[in-house]
Structure formats: C-alpha cells, structure tokens
Short mmCIF file of C-alpha atoms in Angstrom, two decimals:
data_model
loop_
_atom_site.label_atom_id
_atom_site.label_comp_id
_atom_site.label_asym_id
_atom_site.label_seq_id
_atom_site.Cartn_x
_atom_site.Cartn_y
_atom_site.Cartn_z
CA MET A 1 -0.10 0.03 0.29
CA THR A 2 1.46 3.70 -0.66
CA HIS A 3 2.18 5.89 2.12
CA ASP A 4 1.58 8.76 -0.15
CA SER A 5 -0.21 11.82 0.42
CA ASN A 6 -3.62 12.47 -1.94
CA ALA A 7 -2.09 15.59 -2.67
CA THR A 8 1.49 14.18 -3.97
CA LEU A 9 -0.36 10.77 -5.57
CA ALA A 10 -1.98 13.63 -7.44
CA ALA A 11 1.19 15.10 -8.92
CA ARG A 12 2.44 12.04 -9.95
CA ALA A 13 -0.45 11.22 -11.57
CA ARG A 14 -0.99 14.62 -13.48
CA ALA A 15 2.84 13.65 -15.02
CA VAL A 16 1.65 10.55 -16.75
CA MET A 17 -2.12 11.21 -17.32
CA PRO A 18 -4.11 13.63 -18.97
CA GLY A 19 -5.48 15.80 -15.96
CA GLY A 20 -4.17 13.56 -13.54
CA VAL A 21 -6.95 10.96 -14.14
CA SER A 22 -8.52 8.04 -16.15
CA HIS A 23 -12.15 9.19 -15.96
CA ASP A 24 -13.65 12.85 -16.60
CA LEU A 25 -15.71 12.75 -13.72
CA ARG A 26 -12.70 11.67 -11.49
CA PHE A 27 -11.07 14.94 -11.35
CA ARG A 28 -11.13 16.96 -8.72
CA ALA A 29 -9.83 20.43 -7.85
CA PRO A 30 -7.23 20.91 -6.20
CA HIS A 31 -6.92 16.85 -6.30
CA PRO A 32 -8.80 13.55 -6.33
CA ILE A 33 -8.97 11.63 -3.49
CA TYR A 34 -7.01 8.23 -4.05
CA PHE A 35 -9.00 5.29 -1.86
CA ALA A 36 -6.71 2.23 -1.17
CA ARG A 37 -9.44 0.01 0.77
CA ALA A 38 -13.41 -0.58 0.33
CA LYS A 39 -15.54 -2.92 2.34
CA GLY A 40 -19.25 -3.05 2.32
CA ALA A 41 -20.41 0.42 2.30
CA GLU A 42 -17.23 2.08 3.20
CA LYS A 43 -13.79 2.99 2.08
CA TRP A 44 -10.78 3.96 3.09
CA ASP A 45 -8.56 6.84 1.30
CA VAL A 46 -4.35 6.33 1.48
CA GLU A 47 -4.19 9.26 4.34
CA GLY A 48 -6.83 6.55 6.15
CA LYS A 49 -9.84 8.63 6.05
CA ARG A 50 -13.32 6.82 6.47
CA TYR A 51 -15.81 7.79 4.18
CA ILE A 52 -19.70 6.09 3.67
CA ASP A 53 -20.21 5.56 0.24
CA PHE A 54 -22.85 6.14 -1.66
CA LYS A 55 -21.15 6.11 -4.88
CA LEU A 56 -20.94 1.95 -4.92
CA GLY A 57 -18.56 1.78 -7.63
CA ALA A 58 -20.72 4.13 -10.19
CA ALA A 59 -23.65 1.98 -9.19
CA SER A 60 -22.17 -1.18 -10.11
CA GLN A 61 -21.33 -2.57 -6.48
CA ILE A 62 -25.20 -2.76 -5.04
CA LEU A 63 -23.76 -6.00 -2.91
CA GLY A 64 -21.40 -3.66 -1.44
CA HIS A 65 -17.17 -3.76 -1.69
CA ALA A 66 -15.54 -6.85 -1.74
CA HIS A 67 -18.79 -9.24 -1.20
CA PRO A 68 -17.35 -12.48 0.00
CA GLU A 69 -19.28 -14.26 -1.54
CA VAL A 70 -18.54 -12.89 -4.91
CA ALA A 71 -14.90 -12.52 -4.15
CA GLU A 72 -14.97 -16.09 -3.48
CA ALA A 73 -15.81 -17.01 -6.85
CA VAL A 74 -13.61 -14.57 -8.58
CA SER A 75 -10.82 -15.65 -6.94
CA ARG A 76 -11.03 -19.36 -7.03
CA GLN A 77 -11.75 -18.68 -11.13
CA MET A 78 -8.26 -16.76 -11.25
CA PHE A 79 -6.63 -20.05 -9.70
CA GLU A 80 -8.47 -22.52 -12.19
CA MET A 81 -8.54 -20.40 -15.39
CA PRO A 82 -8.61 -16.19 -15.50
CA TYR A 83 -8.39 -15.92 -19.22
CA THR A 84 -7.85 -18.32 -22.41
CA GLY A 85 -9.73 -16.46 -24.97
CA ASP A 86 -12.03 -19.79 -25.55
CA CYS A 87 -15.59 -20.98 -24.42
CA HIS A 88 -16.31 -21.80 -21.02
CA PRO A 89 -19.11 -23.16 -19.12
CA LEU A 90 -19.72 -19.90 -16.80
CA GLU A 91 -20.49 -18.08 -19.81
CA ILE A 92 -23.91 -20.58 -20.71
CA GLU A 93 -24.53 -20.47 -16.81
CA TRP A 94 -24.53 -16.80 -16.95
CA ALA A 95 -26.54 -16.28 -19.94
CA GLU A 96 -28.91 -18.65 -18.45
CA TRP A 97 -29.48 -16.53 -15.86
CA LEU A 98 -30.25 -13.52 -18.01
CA CYS A 99 -32.62 -15.01 -19.93
CA ARG A 100 -34.49 -16.50 -16.87
CA LEU A 101 -34.41 -13.09 -15.27
CA PHE A 102 -34.91 -10.35 -18.09
CA PRO A 103 -38.58 -10.79 -20.11
CA SER A 104 -36.59 -9.32 -23.25
CA ALA A 105 -33.62 -12.21 -23.30
CA GLU A 106 -34.03 -14.94 -25.42
CA ARG A 107 -30.47 -14.72 -26.53
CA VAL A 108 -27.44 -13.07 -24.77
CA ARG A 109 -23.75 -11.62 -26.47
CA PHE A 110 -21.31 -10.14 -23.61
CA THR A 111 -19.42 -7.21 -24.32
CA GLY A 112 -16.60 -5.78 -22.49
CA SER A 113 -18.38 -2.63 -20.81
CA GLY A 114 -21.68 -1.04 -21.08
CA THR A 115 -20.48 1.88 -23.73
CA GLU A 116 -19.74 -1.48 -26.08
CA SER A 117 -23.23 -2.99 -25.01
CA THR A 118 -24.95 0.03 -26.58
CA MET A 119 -22.55 0.36 -29.57
CA LEU A 120 -23.82 -3.26 -30.35
CA ALA A 121 -27.08 -3.05 -29.76
CA LEU A 122 -27.32 0.26 -32.32
CA ARG A 123 -25.26 -1.84 -34.62
CA LEU A 124 -28.25 -4.68 -34.30
CA GLY A 125 -30.91 -2.13 -34.61
CA ARG A 126 -29.38 -0.97 -37.71
CA ALA A 127 -28.88 -4.24 -39.11
CA GLN A 128 -32.59 -5.48 -38.05
CA SER A 129 -34.35 -2.19 -39.20
CA GLY A 130 -31.89 -1.25 -42.74
CA ARG A 131 -32.04 1.86 -41.59
CA ASP A 132 -29.02 4.02 -39.91
CA LYS A 133 -30.40 7.01 -38.20
CA VAL A 134 -31.08 6.46 -33.98
CA LEU A 135 -33.64 8.28 -32.09
CA ARG A 136 -32.65 9.33 -28.33
CA ILE A 137 -34.12 11.08 -25.60
CA ASP A 138 -32.43 14.49 -24.63
CA GLY A 139 -30.50 14.33 -21.39
CA HIS A 140 -30.12 10.37 -21.61
CA PHE A 141 -26.84 8.71 -21.38
CA HIS A 142 -25.77 5.86 -23.07
CA GLY A 143 -21.91 6.03 -22.87
CA TRP A 144 -18.98 8.08 -24.11
CA HIS A 145 -18.76 6.71 -27.98
CA ASP A 146 -19.46 8.54 -30.72
CA LEU A 147 -22.61 6.85 -32.19
CA LEU A 148 -24.72 8.35 -28.90
CA LEU A 149 -22.74 10.90 -27.19
CA LYS A 150 -25.07 13.72 -29.19
CA GLY A 151 -28.14 14.62 -26.48
CA SER A 152 -26.63 13.28 -23.79
CA LYS A 153 -25.88 17.02 -22.52
CA PRO A 154 -29.31 17.96 -22.14
CA GLY A 155 -30.56 20.63 -24.26
CA ALA A 156 -27.78 20.56 -26.90
CA ASN A 157 -28.15 19.39 -30.25
CA THR A 158 -24.59 18.96 -30.54
CA PRO A 159 -22.17 16.23 -29.12
CA PRO A 160 -20.37 17.59 -26.02
CA SER A 161 -16.96 16.51 -27.08
CA LEU A 162 -14.42 17.11 -29.77
CA GLY A 163 -13.44 14.77 -32.28
CA ILE A 164 -16.75 13.42 -33.44
CA PRO A 165 -17.44 13.84 -37.24
CA GLN A 166 -20.50 15.55 -38.00
CA ALA A 167 -21.55 12.76 -40.28
CA ILE A 168 -21.58 10.80 -37.37
CA ALA A 169 -23.44 13.39 -35.34
CA ASP A 170 -26.53 13.80 -37.84
CA LEU A 171 -27.16 10.28 -37.61
CA THR A 172 -28.46 10.93 -33.96
CA VAL A 173 -31.79 12.50 -34.09
CA VAL A 174 -32.27 13.85 -30.31
CA ALA A 175 -36.47 13.88 -28.99
CA PRO A 176 -37.77 15.34 -25.67
CA PRO A 177 -39.55 12.72 -23.72
CA ASP A 178 -42.64 13.05 -25.09
CA VAL A 179 -44.33 10.15 -27.20
CA GLU A 180 -46.42 12.33 -29.29
CA ALA A 181 -43.40 14.58 -30.19
CA ILE A 182 -41.27 11.52 -31.26
CA ALA A 183 -44.03 9.96 -32.95
CA GLY A 184 -43.96 13.17 -35.34
CA ILE A 185 -40.48 13.03 -35.79
CA LEU A 186 -40.85 9.13 -36.50
CA ALA A 187 -43.18 9.88 -39.39
CA GLU A 188 -41.40 12.74 -40.90
CA ASP A 189 -38.04 11.05 -41.07
CA PRO A 190 -38.00 7.54 -42.56
CA ARG A 191 -34.22 6.79 -41.81
CA ILE A 192 -34.50 6.29 -38.34
CA GLY A 193 -34.95 2.80 -37.48
CA THR A 194 -33.85 2.49 -33.65
CA VAL A 195 -35.33 4.13 -30.58
CA PHE A 196 -32.80 4.17 -27.69
CA VAL A 197 -34.53 4.80 -24.10
CA GLU A 198 -32.60 5.46 -20.53
CA VAL A 199 -35.60 3.48 -18.66
CA SER A 200 -35.02 5.03 -15.36
CA GLY A 201 -35.24 8.51 -16.94
CA ALA A 202 -31.99 10.92 -17.52
CA ASN A 203 -28.89 9.93 -15.49
CA TYR A 204 -30.75 6.89 -13.83
CA GLY A 205 -33.89 9.11 -13.10
CA SER A 206 -33.01 12.58 -12.28
CA VAL A 207 -35.28 13.60 -14.26
CA PRO A 208 -38.09 10.65 -14.38
CA LEU A 209 -39.63 10.01 -17.27
CA PRO A 210 -43.42 10.92 -17.60
CA ASP A 211 -46.12 8.42 -16.48
CA GLY A 212 -47.03 5.51 -18.94
CA PHE A 213 -43.72 6.85 -21.25
CA LEU A 214 -42.53 3.47 -21.69
CA PRO A 215 -45.69 1.74 -22.38
CA ALA A 216 -46.45 4.37 -24.55
CA ILE A 217 -43.27 4.01 -26.47
CA ARG A 218 -43.28 0.44 -26.89
CA ALA A 219 -46.69 0.53 -28.64
CA LEU A 220 -45.58 3.47 -30.72
CA THR A 221 -42.20 1.41 -31.69
CA GLU A 222 -44.41 -1.92 -32.67
CA ASP A 223 -46.92 -0.23 -34.65
CA MET A 224 -44.12 1.94 -37.18
CA GLY A 225 -41.60 -0.93 -37.26
CA HIS A 226 -38.83 0.74 -35.16
CA VAL A 227 -36.10 -1.38 -32.68
CA LEU A 228 -36.38 -0.29 -29.33
CA VAL A 229 -33.55 -0.38 -27.09
CA PHE A 230 -34.13 -0.02 -23.20
CA ASP A 231 -31.07 0.97 -21.46
CA GLU A 232 -30.88 -0.71 -18.34
CA VAL A 233 -26.99 -0.75 -17.63
CA ILE A 234 -28.26 0.93 -13.96
CA THR A 235 -31.29 -0.37 -13.89
CA GLY A 236 -30.83 -3.85 -14.69
CA LEU A 237 -30.90 -5.95 -11.53
CA ARG A 238 -31.14 -2.78 -9.11
CA TRP A 239 -35.00 -1.90 -9.81
CA SER A 240 -36.04 -5.65 -9.77
CA PRO A 241 -34.02 -8.79 -10.51
CA GLY A 242 -35.28 -8.36 -14.25
CA GLY A 243 -34.68 -4.74 -14.63
CA ARG A 244 -37.65 -1.70 -14.82
CA GLN A 245 -38.75 -3.90 -17.90
CA ALA A 246 -39.68 -7.00 -15.17
CA ARG A 247 -40.79 -4.51 -12.68
CA ASP A 248 -43.42 -2.68 -15.04
CA GLY A 249 -43.83 -5.55 -17.32
CA VAL A 250 -42.57 -3.51 -20.56
CA VAL A 251 -40.53 -5.47 -23.03
CA PRO A 252 -38.38 -3.92 -25.46
CA ASP A 253 -36.65 -5.45 -28.59
CA LEU A 254 -33.15 -5.13 -26.75
CA THR A 255 -31.61 -4.32 -23.94
CA THR A 256 -28.36 -3.12 -22.91
CA LEU A 257 -26.72 -4.10 -19.39
CA ALA A 258 -23.61 -3.81 -17.42
CA LYS A 259 -22.92 -2.66 -13.76
CA ILE A 260 -24.50 -5.41 -11.54
CA VAL A 261 -25.29 -7.51 -14.12
CA THR A 262 -21.68 -8.50 -14.36
CA GLY A 263 -21.12 -9.00 -10.36
CA GLY A 264 -19.70 -5.28 -10.44
CA LEU A 265 -17.11 -6.34 -12.51
CA PRO A 266 -15.84 -4.98 -15.97
CA GLY A 267 -18.05 -5.86 -18.87
CA GLY A 268 -21.50 -5.85 -20.36
CA ALA A 269 -23.96 -7.45 -22.26
CA VAL A 270 -26.76 -7.24 -24.91
CA VAL A 271 -29.83 -9.29 -24.35
CA GLY A 272 -33.04 -9.87 -26.88
CA LYS A 273 -35.01 -11.23 -29.22
CA ALA A 274 -33.92 -14.24 -30.59
CA GLU A 275 -34.72 -12.94 -34.29
CA ILE A 276 -32.32 -9.62 -33.96
CA MET A 277 -29.77 -11.31 -31.24
CA GLU A 278 -29.30 -14.34 -34.13
CA LEU A 279 -28.06 -11.83 -36.83
CA LEU A 280 -24.71 -12.16 -34.54
CA SER A 281 -24.67 -15.90 -34.90
CA PRO A 282 -21.41 -17.17 -37.14
CA ALA A 283 -23.71 -20.01 -38.40
CA ASN A 284 -26.10 -17.71 -40.06
CA GLN A 285 -25.50 -16.14 -43.53
CA ARG A 286 -27.06 -13.20 -44.57
CA ASP A 287 -25.85 -10.79 -48.17
CA GLY A 288 -23.14 -13.51 -48.28
CA LEU A 289 -22.19 -12.08 -44.53
CA ALA A 290 -21.63 -14.95 -41.73
CA PRO A 291 -22.61 -13.76 -38.99
CA PRO A 292 -24.22 -10.74 -40.51
CA VAL A 293 -23.38 -8.67 -37.83
CA SER A 294 -20.12 -8.74 -36.87
CA HIS A 295 -18.99 -8.48 -32.97
CA LYS A 296 -15.71 -9.53 -31.20
CA GLY A 297 -13.99 -8.59 -28.11
CA THR A 298 -11.33 -10.18 -26.15
CA PHE A 299 -12.80 -9.89 -22.69
CA ASN A 300 -16.04 -11.04 -23.28
CA ALA A 301 -17.50 -13.17 -20.69
CA ALA A 302 -14.01 -13.92 -19.06
CA PRO A 303 -14.14 -16.36 -16.85
CA MET A 304 -12.96 -13.94 -13.49
CA VAL A 305 -15.69 -11.62 -14.70
CA ALA A 306 -18.41 -14.65 -15.19
CA ALA A 307 -17.83 -16.46 -12.07
CA GLY A 308 -18.19 -13.04 -10.32
CA ALA A 309 -21.57 -12.62 -12.06
CA VAL A 310 -23.03 -15.94 -11.79
CA LYS A 311 -22.35 -15.69 -8.06
CA ALA A 312 -24.17 -12.09 -8.26
CA MET A 313 -27.10 -13.84 -9.81
CA GLU A 314 -28.11 -15.86 -7.45
CA ILE A 315 -27.34 -13.35 -4.77
CA LEU A 316 -29.53 -10.79 -6.51
CA SER A 317 -32.34 -13.40 -8.09
CA THR A 318 -34.52 -13.17 -4.75
CA GLY A 319 -35.44 -9.54 -4.73
CA GLU A 320 -34.22 -9.83 -1.33
CA VAL A 321 -31.22 -7.45 -1.66
CA GLN A 322 -33.50 -4.82 -3.86
CA ALA A 323 -36.13 -4.54 -1.72
CA HIS A 324 -33.32 -3.95 1.38
CA ALA A 325 -31.33 -1.42 -0.66
CA ASP A 326 -35.00 0.75 -1.88
CA GLU A 327 -35.69 0.56 1.89
CA MET A 328 -32.58 2.40 2.61
CA ALA A 329 -32.54 4.72 -0.05
CA ALA A 330 -36.36 6.12 1.02
CA ARG A 331 -34.78 6.42 4.79
CA LEU A 332 -31.93 8.59 3.43
CA ARG A 333 -34.51 10.65 1.02
CA ASP A 334 -36.81 11.16 4.03
CA GLY A 335 -34.01 12.31 6.33
CA PHE A 336 -32.32 14.81 3.88
CA ASN A 337 -36.03 16.08 3.21
CA LYS A 338 -36.01 16.68 7.34
CA VAL A 339 -33.08 18.48 6.98
CA PHE A 340 -34.10 21.10 4.19
CA ALA A 341 -37.27 21.46 6.01
CA ARG A 342 -35.40 22.62 9.25
CA HIS A 343 -33.47 24.59 7.55
CA GLY A 344 -35.84 26.17 5.58
CA ILE A 345 -34.00 25.53 2.38
CA GLY A 346 -36.66 25.03 -1.01
CA ALA A 347 -34.95 21.41 -2.02
CA LEU A 348 -35.97 18.36 -2.52
CA ALA A 349 -34.62 14.52 -2.23
CA TYR A 350 -36.77 12.56 -4.30
CA GLY A 351 -35.64 8.97 -6.38
CA ASP A 352 -37.03 5.69 -7.90
CA SER A 353 -35.93 2.33 -6.50
CA SER A 354 -32.30 2.81 -4.59
CA THR A 355 -31.28 5.94 -5.96
CA CYS A 356 -31.64 9.36 -4.01
CA HIS A 357 -31.20 12.53 -6.11
CA LEU A 358 -31.22 16.61 -4.91
CA TYR A 359 -33.24 19.23 -6.35
CA PHE A 360 -32.32 22.34 -5.33
CA GLY A 361 -35.12 24.67 -7.26
CA GLY A 362 -37.97 24.06 -5.21
CA THR A 363 -39.91 21.51 -3.54
CA SER A 364 -41.38 19.57 -6.35
CA ILE A 365 -40.10 17.84 -9.53
CA GLU A 366 -43.11 18.57 -11.39
CA GLY A 367 -42.30 19.34 -15.24
CA LEU A 368 -38.20 18.95 -14.32
CA ASP A 369 -36.13 18.87 -17.20
CA ALA A 370 -32.67 17.54 -17.61
CA ALA A 371 -31.20 21.19 -18.48
CA THR A 372 -33.02 22.43 -15.52
CA ILE A 373 -30.46 20.44 -13.29
CA ARG A 374 -27.65 21.43 -14.90
CA ARG A 375 -28.54 24.95 -14.05
CA THR A 376 -27.57 24.46 -10.20
CA PRO A 377 -25.04 27.11 -9.44
CA PRO A 378 -21.62 25.87 -9.64
CA VAL A 379 -20.32 27.33 -6.37
CA LEU A 380 -23.48 25.23 -4.67
CA VAL A 381 -22.14 21.78 -6.62
CA LYS A 382 -18.80 22.52 -5.62
CA GLY A 383 -19.73 23.66 -1.90
CA LEU A 384 -22.14 20.66 -1.56
CA ARG A 385 -19.52 17.77 -2.84
CA ASP A 386 -16.61 19.40 -1.08
CA ALA A 387 -18.18 19.73 2.28
CA LEU A 388 -19.65 15.96 2.17
CA LEU A 389 -16.44 14.49 1.30
CA ASP A 390 -14.67 16.59 4.01
CA ARG A 391 -17.12 15.19 6.28
CA GLY A 392 -16.73 11.33 4.82
CA VAL A 393 -19.12 11.14 2.74
CA ASP A 394 -19.07 10.04 -1.13
CA PHE A 395 -22.10 10.32 -3.15
CA MET A 396 -22.00 9.21 -6.95
CA SER A 397 -21.94 12.73 -8.68
CA PHE A 398 -23.27 16.17 -6.68
CA THR A 399 -27.16 15.44 -6.96
CA SER A 400 -27.11 11.99 -6.91
CA CYS A 401 -26.39 8.98 -4.77
CA VAL A 402 -27.18 4.84 -4.71
CA THR A 403 -27.88 2.40 -2.15
CA GLY A 404 -26.77 -1.38 -1.58
CA LEU A 405 -27.28 -4.11 0.54
CA PRO A 406 -24.32 -2.93 3.17
CA HIS A 407 -26.02 0.24 3.56
CA THR A 408 -27.57 -0.41 7.59
CA PRO A 409 -30.26 2.46 9.09
CA ASP A 410 -27.24 3.49 11.39
CA LEU A 411 -25.15 3.99 8.42
CA ILE A 412 -28.13 6.09 6.63
CA ASP A 413 -28.78 8.08 9.93
CA GLU A 414 -24.84 8.79 10.32
CA ALA A 415 -25.01 10.03 6.81
CA VAL A 416 -28.29 12.20 7.43
CA ALA A 417 -26.42 13.98 10.33
CA ILE A 418 -23.46 14.70 7.95
CA PHE A 419 -25.54 16.19 5.60
CA ASP A 420 -27.29 18.20 8.21
CA ASP A 421 -24.07 19.79 8.89
CA ALA A 422 -22.59 20.08 5.77
CA ILE A 423 -25.78 22.31 4.71
CA ALA A 424 -25.98 24.02 8.09
CA ALA A 425 -22.32 25.14 6.86
CA LEU A 426 -23.13 25.80 3.51
CA ILE A 427 -25.55 28.02 4.75
CA ARG A 428 -22.92 29.84 7.35
CA ASP A 429 -20.83 30.38 4.27
CA GLY A 430 -23.39 32.20 2.20
CA VAL A 431 -23.28 29.41 -0.22
CA LEU A 432 -27.00 28.09 0.31
CA GLN A 433 -29.98 30.31 0.97
#
C-alpha cells in the first residue's frame, strides 16, 4: 500500500495522465481523493480517512465492496482459469441466468463494457431495421462513444466533445421525452430505424420519465416498425431482478446491460429477441456475410467476470437485496428532506428504487427537465460536494447517490447527520440561502 498523500499522488498522476485522471468525472480541484481499501458501504483513502460510500462503484456494487461470496468465486476462478480466449461453461450459466431474469432476453451476447453494449445494440438495430439513423432522448446517457453521445448533454443538439465527425452526429436525432413529439419525428424521418431510452429517465432517474412513457413508446415503435432498445445498464438488477422491464411489464426488442449484471466487474451484455440477436450467429449468413452482424472483443464473458457475475445472479435473483436497498434509499431521502425543512431550504430529495437525487430549485419536480438540473449554481455544486467529502460522505455526483445491501439504518442516519452539518455550513458561508 502506498504511503503517499492525496496531494503527492495527484502530482505524480498529472505527470503521466491527462489531467491526472482516467475518467472525466474523477477530476477534482485541487486534487482527487485516492482510495486504498473498501469494504461493504465504507472505504478508506490513502491517508486513512473513512468515507460512507453512496457511489458504490458508479452504481455497480449493489452487494457492496468485496462481497465475500463474489470475491471468493472470482479468486477461485483466478487460480483455475483466469483467461484463455475460449468458450467456457460459466458463460453459458451466466447467459441462462439473464434469460431467466430479463423478459426481453431470448438470446445473450456479452461485451466488454456498458458503452460497448450500446454500440452493439445500435449496430443490431441498424441491421434489423435497415435504417441508419437513431432517435435518443434528450439528456439520457448511453456511454461515451461517438454514435450516441450527441444529446447526452441536455438541451444541446451537438455532441459534448471534440473529435466526433458531423456525419456521425447527423445520424442521431435528439427528442424530448414526449411520445407525441417522438411519433411526429418518426413519421417525418423514414431513415430512423432504432430508438434508445434510458428507462429510469435521464441519468438514472434524476429526470424521471413521464408516467406511462415506457408502454407508450413500446406501442409506438411496434406500430411504426422501429427497433426499441432499453438501456438498463444501471436499472438492470437494481430496479428488480429483471430490471425495470420486469418490474413494469414492458418488453423492448433489445436491452443493454452492465454494472450489477456483471457482478460489479468489468463487462456488459446485450440481450434481446432471438430474431435480432441471431444476426450475430456465425452459423447464419445474410447477403454473403457470416455472421451478418460482426462483433468481437477479447474479454467478452471473461471467466473471472463470469464467475463473479454468476454468484451475484444467485444472490440477487430473490429480490431481497433490492428490497433492502430501496428501503435504505427511502430512509435517506426522508432524512435529507427533514434536513431541508429544518433549515428552511427550498430543495427536495427524490428518486425511484434505490436512488436518491437532490433538486435545489424547489420542493416539487413537476415538469423538471435535465437542463434545469444542470443550471444548479457551480458554487453550490462544488460547495456541497466538498463539504460532504470533507466530512466523510461520498456521493455518485453532486446531486445523486445510490444505496445497496451493506447500507444499514445506522450508516444512513450517520450520513443524514453529516448532510445536516454540511447544509448548515453552506448556509453559514452564504453558499446556500
């Protein structure tokens, strides 16, 4: 274990990595915090400071850090066969679990990440529909690749990155989460063949979808002949053992998965209708191509990942973990709202399933859109983030966090007390009024 301080490690990192980080959202001024150990819902930085973790590995660790059964399964597989690049029994068992749990899963193809899953799902949607353009919802997130990045920054009809060709961006159509508006767009543009939806609403539910949106978009795409893709990278195995689609009874054509579905390890999957998924089969041929849709990836269904994922499927399939996580999130939201009321702050903690989001623009999210969330003053964004980290609480972002199996009522109540102290400090310093 390193004995360097956070500041010393940051200086070393800046000398070898752009900005000193390996992910945009890990950047923090004056420097990031470097973590050395994590267990359950707690983690410790290199200086020995403890944090209550509501990030949980970017929502991937619903079972908590270093869950003993998952860790044991991965460790055992490391000694038996870590990776050979071959087929292996565990990938079949893992795929069978997904087919049992997710209503849309008639066939499964594993990928290297959630981003790769959305890339593959779009390729399949284009192949099935025979049309190049894709419609996605404003503010929803489907990974960092060129093909769906446009529209991820709410209210902007351009990609939030340099390096994306205009010809690629032109193939993506951004629409509001309004079924009537989407119907009009689809009717006017016959080149659109695929529709993507983050089923929680933008950014795992910080902007919830309108009531009835999912069944309505399912009916619309069926009527008009479009391939419907549900992005359940975060909701899969969090909203229920079969994701939001199982909880709400709405079945898409394809579903993209990662995070919890991989046991919190690197990887992802696309599941969906056999008719579409069989386009990936090397045993099939179309237009002289076998397989018609090409997909590769060195670490797809890597044995160590599959071992951890299968053990996670066993634990999560009962729904008991999700029920506990939901209960802890409700306790957290209730505690935060009591803090706001006690301090006379016009803000709201809200969320579905095991999530908690914060809105500082009033006490109702009626009519809330993703662009409004983004307009939170930067001084408040940084102030609350820093105040919580200084006191030992880590959120997934300034406005959002998740809960999991290892969160206990005592940890939740401790976090609420810390939040109360942080809010009081922001009021005292004039950051929050």
